[in-house]
Amino acid sequence: MTGVERCQVGIVGAGPVGTVMATLLAKAGYDVVVFEAGLDCAQDLRASTFHPSTLEMLDDIGITQLLIERGLKAPVYHWRDRASGEVVDFDLSEIADVTRYPYRIQCEQYHLSRGLAEGLEQYSNAKVLFGHRLLTLEQDDTGVNLCVETMTDIVRYRCDYLIGADGANSVVRKWLGIEFDGFTYPERFLTLSTKLELADYLPNLAYVNYVSDPSEWLVLLRVPSVWRVLVPTDASLGDDYLKSDEIKDGIFQRLLGTDLHVETGHRTLYRVHQRVAKSFGNGRVYLAGDAAHLNNPLGGFGMNSGVHDAFNLFEKLDPVLKGTKTNQSLALYDRQRRTVTHSFTQQQTIENMAFIKGGADEAHKRRRQAMLDLKADDDKRRAYLMRQAMYESLSQAAAVE
């Protein structure tokens, strides 16, 4: 075992939230080390939507232009009724008076975390350590002791503060003993990716489509390289069968109305949760992103909310590191972000899930009518767009004292 190395802030996890937080700290001149168990930033079918409010934040650390260059601008997104083909469209251009980015950017989250990890190489006060898995942590009144496993060694670190951005199975959260309350949806969600141009078969398709149906709802998302299709499945059928050609072919045949054989690059199954940590940290250890809260993907709020966590936490941690405020001021981060997670992110994603699943005929009709009424009312539609762009959640957080 080597000697103890020191840093001001340790971060566990080199995903979007961890790399954003590390970049904020490095730019401010603090010594920061990111510990990532994997050998690279995760490259998979995770989040791919960046909302206007998030793009504005990321502009502060110089990464938004890269996302725009590598992604697709999606000002318009659709709520579609599968049975009737009816489309209710929403256009973020309507809020161009409040944002310089009146659109979503469809771009895989890997480009953000990888771009920021590479950018951290320019800072002498920052390190990203891949292949470093946190084993244990212990905090006291003046700092946090870490034991970290590498391929060949156990290394020890002493940091003034530690941030757990290590995802749903957060080791940091587990060491803190913080409960992760909520529920898991009974369905397994299947994500398929295909290079087939779905817009050739489905007229008037936007880059972002939520397709409502009582029997088989879908999310259709375009990213630069592929279309991604998200569909619920019956978990009792078993993973191998759910990822089989039979299931895949049936989904595309029902979607496209053709027996065309569709090739897929990915077939990924995962469970979807609605869970929130009872605390976002204490003392000198805090949680952000999926380590603190999980929600279903309908609306693209998960990763964006995690990035908002990072900016909020940096705002609170900066004066503490400068010595102008005490540790107690970090409790405001917990109050603001946990409040917003409950009042906005969880509530909105549950509502989105309820609408897209449909349900019984009368319930489906009521939800459809509510969406049409929203579209027709200028004031309500604008408020809805501000909520979907996550400006409302930021205002809610700022109001918490």
CSV table of C-alpha atoms in Angstrom, one decimal:
chain,number,residue,atom,x,y,z
A,1,MET,CA,0.0,0.0,0.0
A,2,THR,CA,1.3,3.4,-1.0
A,3,GLY,CA,1.5,6.5,1.2
A,4,VAL,CA,-1.5,8.9,1.6
A,5,GLU,CA,-2.0,11.4,-1.2
A,6,ARG,CA,-4.0,14.6,-0.7
A,7,CYS,CA,-6.5,16.7,-2.6
A,8,GLN,CA,-9.0,19.4,-1.7
A,9,VAL,CA,-12.0,17.6,-3.4
A,10,GLY,CA,-12.3,14.0,-4.4
A,11,ILE,CA,-15.0,13.0,-6.8
A,12,VAL,CA,-16.2,9.4,-7.4
A,13,GLY,CA,-17.5,8.8,-10.9
A,14,ALA,CA,-16.4,10.3,-14.3
A,15,GLY,CA,-19.8,10.5,-15.8
A,16,PRO,CA,-21.5,13.8,-16.8
A,17,VAL,CA,-22.0,15.0,-13.3
A,18,GLY,CA,-18.6,14.1,-12.0
A,19,THR,CA,-16.7,15.6,-14.9
A,20,VAL,CA,-18.9,18.8,-14.8
A,21,MET,CA,-18.2,19.2,-11.1
A,22,ALA,CA,-14.5,18.5,-11.5
A,23,THR,CA,-14.2,21.1,-14.3
A,24,LEU,CA,-16.0,23.8,-12.2
A,25,LEU,CA,-13.5,23.1,-9.3
A,26,ALA,CA,-10.5,23.0,-11.6
A,27,LYS,CA,-11.4,26.3,-13.3
A,28,ALA,CA,-11.7,27.8,-9.8
A,29,GLY,CA,-8.2,26.7,-8.9
A,30,TYR,CA,-9.0,23.9,-6.5
A,31,ASP,CA,-7.1,20.6,-6.4
A,32,VAL,CA,-9.5,17.9,-7.5
A,33,VAL,CA,-9.1,14.2,-8.3
A,34,VAL,CA,-11.8,12.1,-10.1
A,35,PHE,CA,-11.8,8.4,-9.3
A,36,GLU,CA,-13.5,6.2,-12.0
A,37,ALA,CA,-13.8,2.5,-11.7
A,38,GLY,CA,-14.0,2.0,-15.5
A,39,LEU,CA,-11.1,2.3,-17.9
A,40,ASP,CA,-12.9,5.1,-19.8
A,41,CYS,CA,-16.1,7.2,-19.5
A,42,ALA,CA,-19.1,4.9,-20.0
A,43,GLN,CA,-20.1,4.7,-23.7
A,44,ASP,CA,-23.6,3.3,-23.8
A,45,LEU,CA,-27.2,4.1,-24.5
A,46,ARG,CA,-27.8,6.4,-21.6
A,47,ALA,CA,-29.1,9.9,-21.6
A,48,SER,CA,-28.9,11.9,-24.9
A,49,THR,CA,-31.0,15.0,-24.3
A,50,PHE,CA,-29.6,18.4,-23.2
A,51,HIS,CA,-32.2,20.9,-22.3
A,52,PRO,CA,-31.9,24.7,-22.9
A,53,SER,CA,-31.2,25.6,-19.2
A,54,THR,CA,-28.4,22.9,-19.1
A,55,LEU,CA,-26.8,24.1,-22.3
A,56,GLU,CA,-26.6,27.6,-20.8
A,57,MET,CA,-24.9,26.2,-17.7
A,58,LEU,CA,-22.5,24.2,-19.7
A,59,ASP,CA,-21.5,27.2,-21.7
A,60,ASP,CA,-19.9,28.5,-18.5
A,61,ILE,CA,-17.3,25.7,-18.7
A,62,GLY,CA,-16.9,25.8,-22.5
A,63,ILE,CA,-18.4,22.5,-23.6
A,64,THR,CA,-21.8,23.6,-25.1
A,65,GLN,CA,-20.3,24.3,-28.6
A,66,LEU,CA,-18.9,20.8,-28.7
A,67,LEU,CA,-22.3,19.3,-28.0
A,68,ILE,CA,-23.9,21.4,-30.6
A,69,GLU,CA,-21.3,20.4,-33.2
A,70,ARG,CA,-21.7,16.7,-32.4
A,71,GLY,CA,-25.4,16.6,-31.7
A,72,LEU,CA,-28.7,17.5,-33.4
A,73,LYS,CA,-30.8,20.6,-32.7
A,74,ALA,CA,-34.3,19.6,-31.7
A,75,PRO,CA,-36.5,22.7,-31.1
A,76,VAL,CA,-39.7,20.7,-31.8
A,77,TYR,CA,-40.8,17.5,-30.0
A,78,HIS,CA,-43.9,15.4,-30.4
A,79,TRP,CA,-46.5,13.7,-28.2
A,80,ARG,CA,-48.1,11.3,-30.6
A,81,ASP,CA,-51.2,9.1,-30.2
A,82,ARG,CA,-50.3,5.8,-31.7
A,83,ALA,CA,-53.8,4.6,-32.6
A,84,SER,CA,-55.0,7.7,-34.3
A,85,GLY,CA,-51.7,9.1,-35.6
A,86,GLU,CA,-52.6,12.4,-34.0
A,87,VAL,CA,-49.5,14.6,-33.2
A,88,VAL,CA,-49.3,17.4,-30.6
A,89,ASP,CA,-46.2,19.4,-31.2
A,90,PHE,CA,-44.3,21.7,-28.9
A,91,ASP,CA,-41.7,24.2,-30.1
A,92,LEU,CA,-39.0,25.5,-27.8
A,93,SER,CA,-38.5,28.4,-30.2
A,94,GLU,CA,-41.4,30.0,-28.4
A,95,ILE,CA,-39.2,30.7,-25.4
A,96,ALA,CA,-36.3,32.2,-27.4
A,97,ASP,CA,-36.8,35.4,-25.4
A,98,VAL,CA,-35.5,33.7,-22.3
A,99,THR,CA,-32.8,31.5,-23.6
A,100,ARG,CA,-30.0,31.7,-26.2
A,101,TYR,CA,-30.6,27.9,-26.7
A,102,PRO,CA,-34.3,27.5,-27.6
A,103,TYR,CA,-33.9,23.9,-28.5
A,104,ARG,CA,-32.8,20.5,-27.1
A,105,ILE,CA,-29.5,19.1,-28.3
A,106,GLN,CA,-29.7,15.3,-29.0
A,107,CYS,CA,-26.2,14.0,-28.3
A,108,GLU,CA,-25.0,11.0,-26.3
A,109,GLN,CA,-23.8,11.9,-22.8
A,110,TYR,CA,-20.5,10.2,-23.5
A,111,HIS,CA,-19.5,13.3,-25.6
A,112,LEU,CA,-19.9,15.5,-22.6
A,113,SER,CA,-18.1,13.4,-20.0
A,114,ARG,CA,-15.3,12.4,-22.4
A,115,GLY,CA,-14.8,15.9,-23.7
A,116,LEU,CA,-14.6,17.3,-20.1
A,117,ALA,CA,-12.3,14.5,-19.0
A,118,GLU,CA,-9.9,15.3,-21.8
A,119,GLY,CA,-10.3,19.1,-21.0
A,120,LEU,CA,-9.2,18.4,-17.4
A,121,GLU,CA,-5.8,17.4,-18.7
A,122,GLN,CA,-4.9,21.0,-19.2
A,123,TYR,CA,-5.2,21.7,-15.5
A,124,SER,CA,-2.2,21.0,-13.3
A,125,ASN,CA,-4.5,20.9,-10.3
A,126,ALA,CA,-6.9,18.2,-11.7
A,127,LYS,CA,-6.6,14.5,-12.3
A,128,VAL,CA,-9.0,11.9,-13.7
A,129,LEU,CA,-7.9,8.4,-12.6
A,130,PHE,CA,-9.5,5.6,-14.6
A,131,GLY,CA,-9.4,2.1,-13.3
A,132,HIS,CA,-9.7,3.4,-9.7
A,133,ARG,CA,-12.5,1.9,-7.7
A,134,LEU,CA,-13.5,3.3,-4.3
A,135,LEU,CA,-13.4,0.7,-1.6
A,136,THR,CA,-14.0,2.5,1.7
A,137,LEU,CA,-14.4,6.0,3.0
A,138,GLU,CA,-14.3,7.5,6.5
A,139,GLN,CA,-14.9,11.1,7.3
A,140,ASP,CA,-14.0,13.2,10.4
A,141,ASP,CA,-14.2,16.8,11.3
A,142,THR,CA,-11.4,17.9,9.0
A,143,GLY,CA,-11.6,15.6,5.9
A,144,VAL,CA,-12.3,12.3,4.3
A,145,ASN,CA,-10.1,9.2,4.1
A,146,LEU,CA,-10.4,7.0,1.0
A,147,CYS,CA,-9.1,3.6,0.1
A,148,VAL,CA,-9.1,3.1,-3.6
A,149,GLU,CA,-8.4,-0.1,-5.6
A,150,THR,CA,-6.3,-0.1,-8.8
A,151,MET,CA,-5.3,-3.1,-10.9
A,152,THR,CA,-2.1,-3.5,-9.0
A,153,ASP,CA,-2.5,-1.7,-5.7
A,154,ILE,CA,-4.6,-0.2,-2.9
A,155,VAL,CA,-4.0,3.6,-2.8
A,156,ARG,CA,-5.0,6.0,0.0
A,157,TYR,CA,-6.3,9.5,-0.4
A,158,ARG,CA,-7.1,12.3,2.1
A,159,CYS,CA,-9.5,14.9,0.8
A,160,ASP,CA,-11.1,17.9,2.4
A,161,TYR,CA,-14.5,17.1,0.7
A,162,LEU,CA,-15.8,14.1,-1.2
A,163,ILE,CA,-18.6,14.1,-3.9
A,164,GLY,CA,-20.3,10.9,-4.9
A,165,ALA,CA,-21.3,11.1,-8.5
A,166,ASP,CA,-21.0,7.3,-8.9
A,167,GLY,CA,-24.5,6.5,-10.2
A,168,ALA,CA,-27.5,4.4,-9.1
A,169,ASN,CA,-25.4,1.9,-7.2
A,170,SER,CA,-23.3,4.6,-5.5
A,171,VAL,CA,-20.7,3.2,-3.2
A,172,VAL,CA,-20.5,6.6,-1.5
A,173,ARG,CA,-24.2,6.6,-0.7
A,174,LYS,CA,-23.9,3.1,0.7
A,175,TRP,CA,-21.0,4.1,3.0
A,176,LEU,CA,-23.0,7.0,4.2
A,177,GLY,CA,-25.8,4.7,5.1
A,178,ILE,CA,-28.4,6.9,3.3
A,179,GLU,CA,-31.6,5.1,2.3
A,180,PHE,CA,-32.7,5.3,-1.3
A,181,ASP,CA,-36.5,5.5,-1.1
A,182,GLY,CA,-39.0,5.0,-3.9
A,183,PHE,CA,-40.1,2.3,-6.3
A,184,THR,CA,-39.2,0.4,-9.4
A,185,TYR,CA,-41.5,0.1,-12.4
A,186,PRO,CA,-42.6,-3.5,-13.0
A,187,GLU,CA,-41.7,-3.3,-16.7
A,188,ARG,CA,-38.3,-4.0,-18.1
A,189,PHE,CA,-37.4,-1.2,-20.6
A,190,LEU,CA,-35.8,-2.4,-23.9
A,191,THR,CA,-33.8,0.1,-25.9
A,192,LEU,CA,-33.0,-0.7,-29.5
A,193,SER,CA,-30.7,1.3,-31.8
A,194,THR,CA,-30.9,1.2,-35.6
A,195,LYS,CA,-29.4,3.1,-38.5
A,196,LEU,CA,-32.6,2.6,-40.4
A,197,GLU,CA,-34.1,6.0,-41.1
A,198,LEU,CA,-37.5,5.7,-39.4
A,199,ALA,CA,-38.7,9.0,-40.8
A,200,ASP,CA,-38.8,7.3,-44.2
A,201,TYR,CA,-41.6,5.1,-42.8
A,202,LEU,CA,-43.3,7.4,-40.3
A,203,PRO,CA,-44.4,10.8,-41.7
A,204,ASN,CA,-43.8,14.0,-39.8
A,205,LEU,CA,-41.4,12.5,-37.3
A,206,ALA,CA,-39.5,14.8,-35.0
A,207,TYR,CA,-36.1,14.1,-33.4
A,208,VAL,CA,-37.9,13.5,-30.1
A,209,ASN,CA,-41.2,11.6,-30.0
A,210,TYR,CA,-43.3,10.3,-27.1
A,211,VAL,CA,-45.8,7.8,-28.6
A,212,SER,CA,-48.8,7.2,-26.3
A,213,ASP,CA,-50.6,3.9,-26.5
A,214,PRO,CA,-52.4,1.8,-23.9
A,215,SER,CA,-50.9,-1.5,-25.2
A,216,GLU,CA,-47.4,-0.6,-26.4
A,217,TRP,CA,-46.1,2.9,-25.9
A,218,LEU,CA,-42.8,4.0,-27.4
A,219,VAL,CA,-40.2,6.7,-27.2
A,220,LEU,CA,-38.4,7.4,-30.5
A,221,LEU,CA,-35.2,9.5,-30.2
A,222,ARG,CA,-32.8,10.6,-32.9
A,223,VAL,CA,-29.1,11.0,-32.1
A,224,PRO,CA,-26.6,11.7,-34.9
A,225,SER,CA,-25.6,8.1,-35.5
A,226,VAL,CA,-28.9,6.1,-34.9
A,227,TRP,CA,-32.5,6.1,-34.0
A,228,ARG,CA,-33.2,4.9,-30.4
A,229,VAL,CA,-36.4,3.1,-29.7
A,230,LEU,CA,-37.5,2.6,-26.1
A,231,VAL,CA,-40.3,0.2,-25.4
A,232,PRO,CA,-41.7,-1.5,-22.2
A,233,THR,CA,-41.5,-5.3,-22.0
A,234,ASP,CA,-42.9,-8.0,-19.8
A,235,ALA,CA,-40.1,-8.8,-17.3
A,236,SER,CA,-41.4,-12.4,-16.8
A,237,LEU,CA,-40.4,-13.4,-20.3
A,238,GLY,CA,-36.7,-13.5,-19.5
A,239,ASP,CA,-33.8,-11.4,-20.8
A,240,ASP,CA,-32.7,-13.7,-23.6
A,241,TYR,CA,-36.2,-13.8,-25.2
A,242,LEU,CA,-36.7,-10.0,-24.7
A,243,LYS,CA,-33.6,-9.3,-26.6
A,244,SER,CA,-34.4,-11.9,-29.3
A,245,ASP,CA,-35.0,-11.3,-33.0
A,246,GLU,CA,-38.6,-12.3,-32.5
A,247,ILE,CA,-39.3,-9.5,-30.0
A,248,LYS,CA,-37.3,-7.0,-32.0
A,249,ASP,CA,-39.0,-7.9,-35.3
A,250,GLY,CA,-42.4,-7.7,-33.7
A,251,ILE,CA,-41.7,-4.2,-32.3
A,252,PHE,CA,-40.6,-2.8,-35.7
A,253,GLN,CA,-43.3,-4.6,-37.6
A,254,ARG,CA,-46.0,-3.0,-35.4
A,255,LEU,CA,-44.2,0.4,-35.5
A,256,LEU,CA,-43.5,0.6,-39.3
A,257,GLY,CA,-46.3,-1.5,-40.6
A,258,THR,CA,-44.0,-3.6,-42.7
A,259,ASP,CA,-42.2,-7.0,-42.4
A,260,LEU,CA,-38.9,-5.3,-43.2
A,261,HIS,CA,-35.9,-6.9,-41.3
A,262,VAL,CA,-34.4,-4.1,-39.2
A,263,GLU,CA,-30.9,-4.4,-38.1
A,264,THR,CA,-30.0,-3.2,-34.6
A,265,GLY,CA,-26.7,-2.1,-33.1
A,266,HIS,CA,-27.8,-2.4,-29.5
A,267,ARG,CA,-30.4,-4.3,-27.6
A,268,THR,CA,-30.3,-3.2,-24.0
A,269,LEU,CA,-32.6,-4.1,-21.1
A,270,TYR,CA,-32.8,-2.2,-17.9
A,271,ARG,CA,-35.1,-1.5,-15.0
A,272,VAL,CA,-36.4,2.0,-14.4
A,273,HIS,CA,-36.7,3.5,-10.9
A,274,GLN,CA,-38.3,6.5,-9.2
A,275,ARG,CA,-36.0,6.9,-6.2
A,276,VAL,CA,-34.6,9.7,-4.1
A,277,ALA,CA,-32.0,9.6,-1.3
A,278,LYS,CA,-33.3,10.7,2.1
A,279,SER,CA,-30.3,13.0,2.3
A,280,PHE,CA,-28.0,14.3,-0.4
A,281,GLY,CA,-25.1,14.1,2.1
A,282,ASN,CA,-23.7,15.5,5.3
A,283,GLY,CA,-20.5,16.8,6.8
A,284,ARG,CA,-17.9,16.6,4.2
A,285,VAL,CA,-19.5,14.1,1.8
A,286,TYR,CA,-22.3,14.9,-0.7
A,287,LEU,CA,-24.2,13.1,-3.5
A,288,ALA,CA,-25.1,14.3,-6.9
A,289,GLY,CA,-26.8,13.0,-10.0
A,290,ASP,CA,-28.0,9.3,-10.1
A,291,ALA,CA,-26.2,8.7,-6.8
A,292,ALA,CA,-28.9,11.0,-5.2
A,293,HIS,CA,-31.9,10.5,-7.4
A,294,LEU,CA,-33.3,8.2,-10.2
A,295,ASN,CA,-36.3,8.8,-12.4
A,296,ASN,CA,-37.7,7.3,-15.6
A,297,PRO,CA,-36.3,8.7,-18.9
A,298,LEU,CA,-39.5,10.3,-20.2
A,299,GLY,CA,-38.6,14.0,-20.6
A,300,GLY,CA,-34.8,13.7,-20.4
A,301,PHE,CA,-34.7,15.1,-16.9
A,302,GLY,CA,-32.3,12.7,-15.2
A,303,MET,CA,-28.9,13.7,-16.6
A,304,ASN,CA,-29.9,17.3,-16.8
A,305,SER,CA,-31.0,17.4,-13.2
A,306,GLY,CA,-27.6,15.8,-12.2
A,307,VAL,CA,-25.8,18.6,-14.0
A,308,HIS,CA,-27.9,21.1,-12.2
A,309,ASP,CA,-26.9,19.4,-8.9
A,310,ALA,CA,-23.3,19.9,-9.8
A,311,PHE,CA,-23.6,23.6,-10.5
A,312,ASN,CA,-25.7,24.1,-7.3
A,313,LEU,CA,-23.2,22.2,-5.2
A,314,PHE,CA,-20.2,24.0,-6.6
A,315,GLU,CA,-22.0,27.3,-5.8
A,316,LYS,CA,-22.3,26.2,-2.1
A,317,LEU,CA,-18.8,24.5,-1.9
A,318,ASP,CA,-16.8,27.4,-3.4
A,319,PRO,CA,-17.1,29.8,-0.4
A,320,VAL,CA,-16.6,27.0,2.0
A,321,LEU,CA,-13.3,26.1,0.3
A,322,LYS,CA,-12.4,29.8,0.3
A,323,GLY,CA,-13.0,29.9,4.0
A,324,THR,CA,-15.7,32.5,3.9
A,325,LYS,CA,-18.5,30.1,4.9
A,326,THR,CA,-18.7,27.1,7.1
A,327,ASN,CA,-19.7,23.5,6.3
A,328,GLN,CA,-23.2,24.2,7.6
A,329,SER,CA,-23.9,26.3,4.5
A,330,LEU,CA,-23.7,23.1,2.4
A,331,ALA,CA,-26.9,22.0,3.9
A,332,LEU,CA,-28.6,24.5,1.6
A,333,TYR,CA,-27.6,22.3,-1.3
A,334,ASP,CA,-29.4,19.4,0.2
A,335,ARG,CA,-32.5,21.4,0.9
A,336,GLN,CA,-32.7,23.0,-2.6
A,337,ARG,CA,-31.9,20.0,-4.8
A,338,ARG,CA,-33.8,17.5,-2.8
A,339,THR,CA,-36.8,19.7,-2.7
A,340,VAL,CA,-36.7,20.2,-6.5
A,341,THR,CA,-36.1,16.5,-7.0
A,342,HIS,CA,-39.4,15.7,-5.2
A,343,SER,CA,-41.5,18.7,-6.5
A,344,PHE,CA,-40.3,18.8,-10.1
A,345,THR,CA,-38.2,15.9,-11.4
A,346,GLN,CA,-40.0,13.0,-9.8
A,347,GLN,CA,-43.5,14.5,-10.2
A,348,GLN,CA,-42.9,15.5,-13.9
A,349,THR,CA,-41.5,12.1,-14.9
A,350,ILE,CA,-44.3,10.2,-13.2
A,351,GLU,CA,-46.9,12.4,-15.0
A,352,ASN,CA,-45.1,11.8,-18.3
A,353,MET,CA,-45.1,8.1,-17.7
A,354,ALA,CA,-48.8,8.1,-16.9
A,355,PHE,CA,-49.7,10.0,-20.1
A,356,ILE,CA,-47.6,7.9,-22.4
A,357,LYS,CA,-48.8,4.6,-21.0
A,358,GLY,CA,-52.3,5.6,-21.7
A,359,GLY,CA,-54.4,3.1,-19.7
A,360,ALA,CA,-58.1,2.4,-20.0
A,361,ASP,CA,-60.0,4.1,-22.8
A,362,GLU,CA,-61.5,6.9,-20.7
A,363,ALA,CA,-58.3,7.7,-18.9
A,364,HIS,CA,-56.5,7.8,-22.3
A,365,LYS,CA,-59.1,10.1,-23.7
A,366,ARG,CA,-58.8,12.5,-20.7
A,367,ARG,CA,-55.0,12.6,-21.0
A,368,ARG,CA,-55.2,13.3,-24.7
A,369,GLN,CA,-57.7,16.1,-24.2
A,370,ALA,CA,-55.6,17.6,-21.4
A,371,MET,CA,-52.6,17.7,-23.8
A,372,LEU,CA,-54.7,19.3,-26.6
A,373,ASP,CA,-56.0,21.9,-24.1
A,374,LEU,CA,-52.5,22.7,-23.0
A,375,LYS,CA,-51.4,23.1,-26.6
A,376,ALA,CA,-54.3,25.5,-27.4
A,377,ASP,CA,-53.7,27.8,-24.4
A,378,ASP,CA,-50.9,30.3,-25.0
A,379,ASP,CA,-50.1,31.0,-21.4
A,380,LYS,CA,-50.3,27.3,-20.3
A,381,ARG,CA,-48.2,26.2,-23.2
A,382,ARG,CA,-45.5,28.7,-22.5
A,383,ALA,CA,-45.5,27.7,-18.8
A,384,TYR,CA,-45.3,24.0,-19.9
A,385,LEU,CA,-42.3,24.8,-22.2
A,386,MET,CA,-40.5,26.6,-19.4
A,387,ARG,CA,-41.1,23.6,-17.2
A,388,GLN,CA,-39.9,21.1,-19.8
A,389,ALA,CA,-36.8,23.2,-20.4
A,390,MET,CA,-36.2,23.0,-16.6
A,391,TYR,CA,-36.2,26.7,-15.9
A,392,GLU,CA,-39.1,26.3,-13.5
A,393,SER,CA,-37.1,23.8,-11.5
A,394,LEU,CA,-34.2,26.2,-11.2
A,395,SER,CA,-36.5,28.9,-9.9
A,396,GLN,CA,-38.0,26.5,-7.4
A,397,ALA,CA,-34.6,25.6,-6.1
A,398,ALA,CA,-33.5,29.3,-5.8
A,399,ALA,CA,-36.6,30.0,-3.7
A,400,VAL,CA,-35.6,27.4,-1.0
A,401,GLU,CA,-33.7,29.0,1.8
